Structures are given as C-alpha cells and as structure tokens.
mmCIF file of C-alpha atoms in Angstrom:
data_model
loop_
_atom_site.group_PDB
_atom_site.id
_atom_site.type_symbol
_atom_site.label_atom_id
_atom_site.label_comp_id
_atom_site.label_asym_id
_atom_site.label_seq_id
_atom_site.Cartn_x
_atom_site.Cartn_y
_atom_site.Cartn_z
ATOM 1 C CA UNK A 492 -23.089 -1.122 -23.446
ATOM 2 C CA UNK A 493 -20.880 -2.508 -26.211
ATOM 3 C CA UNK A 494 -22.685 -4.887 -28.554
ATOM 4 C CA UNK A 495 -22.357 -6.632 -31.868
ATOM 5 C CA UNK A 496 -25.467 -6.017 -33.935
ATOM 6 C CA UNK A 497 -26.779 -7.809 -36.984
ATOM 7 C CA UNK A 498 -28.938 -5.383 -38.940
ATOM 8 C CA UNK A 499 -31.056 -5.939 -42.029
ATOM 9 C CA UNK A 500 -32.911 -3.025 -43.617
ATOM 10 C CA UNK A 501 -35.425 -3.772 -46.369
ATOM 11 C CA UNK A 502 -37.021 -0.860 -48.245
ATOM 12 C CA UNK A 503 -40.498 -2.009 -49.276
ATOM 13 C CA UNK A 504 -42.656 -1.020 -52.203
ATOM 14 C CA UNK A 505 -39.707 0.146 -54.317
ATOM 15 C CA UNK A 506 -39.534 -2.760 -56.750
ATOM 16 C CA UNK A 507 -37.615 -6.026 -56.862
ATOM 17 C CA UNK A 508 -34.134 -4.463 -56.583
ATOM 18 C CA UNK A 509 -33.130 -2.429 -53.550
ATOM 19 C CA UNK A 510 -29.426 -2.064 -54.402
ATOM 20 C CA UNK A 511 -29.616 1.702 -55.021
ATOM 21 C CA UNK A 512 -31.039 2.156 -51.519
ATOM 22 C CA UNK A 513 -28.468 -0.173 -49.985
ATOM 23 C CA UNK A 514 -25.729 1.913 -51.599
ATOM 24 C CA UNK A 515 -27.112 4.998 -49.852
ATOM 25 C CA UNK A 516 -27.121 3.160 -46.523
ATOM 26 C CA UNK A 517 -23.554 1.993 -47.170
ATOM 27 C CA UNK A 518 -22.427 5.623 -47.452
ATOM 28 C CA UNK A 519 -23.912 6.346 -44.016
ATOM 29 C CA UNK A 520 -22.293 3.271 -42.484
ATOM 30 C CA UNK A 521 -18.895 4.152 -43.938
ATOM 31 C CA UNK A 522 -19.135 7.730 -42.634
ATOM 32 C CA UNK A 523 -19.776 6.541 -39.075
ATOM 33 C CA UNK A 524 -17.034 5.799 -36.555
ATOM 34 C CA UNK A 525 -18.486 2.333 -35.982
ATOM 35 C CA UNK A 526 -17.013 -0.899 -37.310
ATOM 36 C CA UNK A 527 -19.575 -2.104 -39.854
ATOM 37 C CA UNK A 528 -19.211 -5.044 -42.215
ATOM 38 C CA UNK A 529 -21.835 -5.673 -44.866
ATOM 39 C CA UNK A 530 -22.683 -9.256 -45.786
ATOM 40 C CA UNK A 531 -25.088 -10.781 -48.271
ATOM 41 C CA UNK A 532 -28.184 -10.325 -46.101
ATOM 42 C CA UNK A 533 -27.371 -7.343 -43.929
ATOM 43 C CA UNK A 534 -24.640 -5.711 -41.893
ATOM 44 C CA UNK A 535 -22.760 -6.542 -38.726
ATOM 45 C CA UNK A 536 -21.957 -3.492 -36.596
ATOM 46 C CA UNK A 537 -19.979 -3.278 -33.380
ATOM 47 C CA UNK A 538 -20.065 -0.417 -30.934
ATOM 48 C CA UNK A 539 -22.056 1.131 -28.156
ATOM 49 C CA UNK A 540 -25.740 0.236 -28.354
ATOM 50 C CA UNK A 541 -26.815 3.885 -28.265
ATOM 51 C CA UNK A 542 -24.455 4.750 -31.142
ATOM 52 C CA UNK A 543 -25.775 1.871 -33.227
ATOM 53 C CA UNK A 544 -29.357 2.952 -32.596
ATOM 54 C CA UNK A 545 -28.494 6.512 -33.692
ATOM 55 C CA UNK A 546 -26.887 5.112 -36.844
ATOM 56 C CA UNK A 547 -30.026 3.124 -37.622
ATOM 57 C CA UNK A 548 -32.098 6.299 -37.216
ATOM 58 C CA UNK A 549 -29.858 8.050 -39.758
ATOM 59 C CA UNK A 550 -30.425 5.188 -42.183
ATOM 60 C CA UNK A 551 -34.193 5.395 -41.725
ATOM 61 C CA UNK A 552 -34.135 9.166 -42.198
ATOM 62 C CA UNK A 553 -32.164 8.805 -45.463
ATOM 63 C CA UNK A 554 -34.625 6.261 -46.828
ATOM 64 C CA UNK A 555 -37.469 8.615 -45.944
ATOM 65 C CA UNK A 556 -35.701 11.439 -47.811
ATOM 66 C CA UNK A 557 -35.429 9.118 -50.813
ATOM 67 C CA UNK A 558 -39.196 8.629 -50.781
ATOM 68 C CA UNK A 559 -39.353 5.147 -49.289
ATOM 69 C CA UNK A 560 -42.730 4.889 -47.576
ATOM 70 C CA UNK A 561 -42.200 1.608 -45.756
ATOM 71 C CA UNK A 562 -39.092 -0.043 -44.317
ATOM 72 C CA UNK A 563 -38.720 -3.420 -42.619
ATOM 73 C CA UNK A 564 -35.900 -3.641 -40.056
ATOM 74 C CA UNK A 565 -34.582 -6.706 -38.282
ATOM 75 C CA UNK A 566 -31.980 -6.334 -35.571
ATOM 76 C CA UNK A 567 -30.260 -8.818 -33.326
ATOM 77 C CA UNK A 568 -27.763 -7.848 -30.637
ATOM 78 C CA UNK A 569 -25.199 -9.794 -28.669
ATOM 79 C CA UNK A 570 -23.054 -8.610 -25.794
ATOM 80 C CA UNK A 571 -20.490 -9.994 -23.381
ATOM 81 C CA UNK A 572 -19.950 -8.783 -19.864
ATOM 82 C CA UNK A 573 -17.134 -11.185 -18.987
ATOM 83 C CA UNK A 574 -14.647 -9.905 -21.610
ATOM 84 C CA UNK A 575 -14.163 -7.614 -24.602
ATOM 85 C CA UNK A 576 -14.860 -9.448 -27.848
ATOM 86 C CA UNK A 577 -14.872 -7.969 -31.337
ATOM 87 C CA UNK A 578 -16.523 -9.373 -34.448
ATOM 88 C CA UNK A 579 -13.087 -10.550 -35.584
ATOM 89 C CA UNK A 580 -12.514 -12.280 -32.228
ATOM 90 C CA UNK A 581 -15.784 -14.165 -32.613
ATOM 91 C CA UNK A 582 -14.810 -15.417 -36.062
ATOM 92 C CA UNK A 583 -11.346 -16.408 -34.887
ATOM 93 C CA UNK A 584 -12.856 -18.418 -32.041
ATOM 94 C CA UNK A 585 -14.626 -20.712 -34.520
ATOM 95 C CA UNK A 586 -11.829 -20.985 -37.092
#
C-alpha cells in the first residue's frame, strides 16, 4: 500500500539539543530509496507502507547503537485508493 507518512522521532534523555541524532537519522533517510523530505518538526516520506516501517526500524536501531535509551515516535499516514498522488501533487493541489 502506497502512503505518505509524517514521521517525528524524538530521542529522549539526551539533553536539550537532538540535532546530532537527527543528522544520523538524515543519513539513513538519504540512503534509502524512498522519497523523504525533512521539515522543521519531522519528515514526510512517501512509499510502500512496509518499506517505510522498515526504514523507521533502521532509525530506531541507529539511535539504540548511539546509546539513546528512550525514543518517542509519532507517525501519521495518508493513502489514496482512487488515484496516485505524490507529496508534490498534494502541495500543488493547494497552491
């Protein structure tokens, strides 16, 4: 199932700045074959739901390797069955 996901990953207990951890996640996102666009409070990702879930697991594993003991994830998914629609298409529709 193709979806557009909005993902926010928050490493907890690592201090007030999480930018070094976000940079590590960015490397994983960029290495994937999925279309991922970071924004100020998270990342939009489009692709097959199963592929996105695997990508999220890789992110969680990396944070664990970095010693993060607790991570807060929020995820929201949208899908269309009536037509193909990319993230760019959605933005164009409201421009």
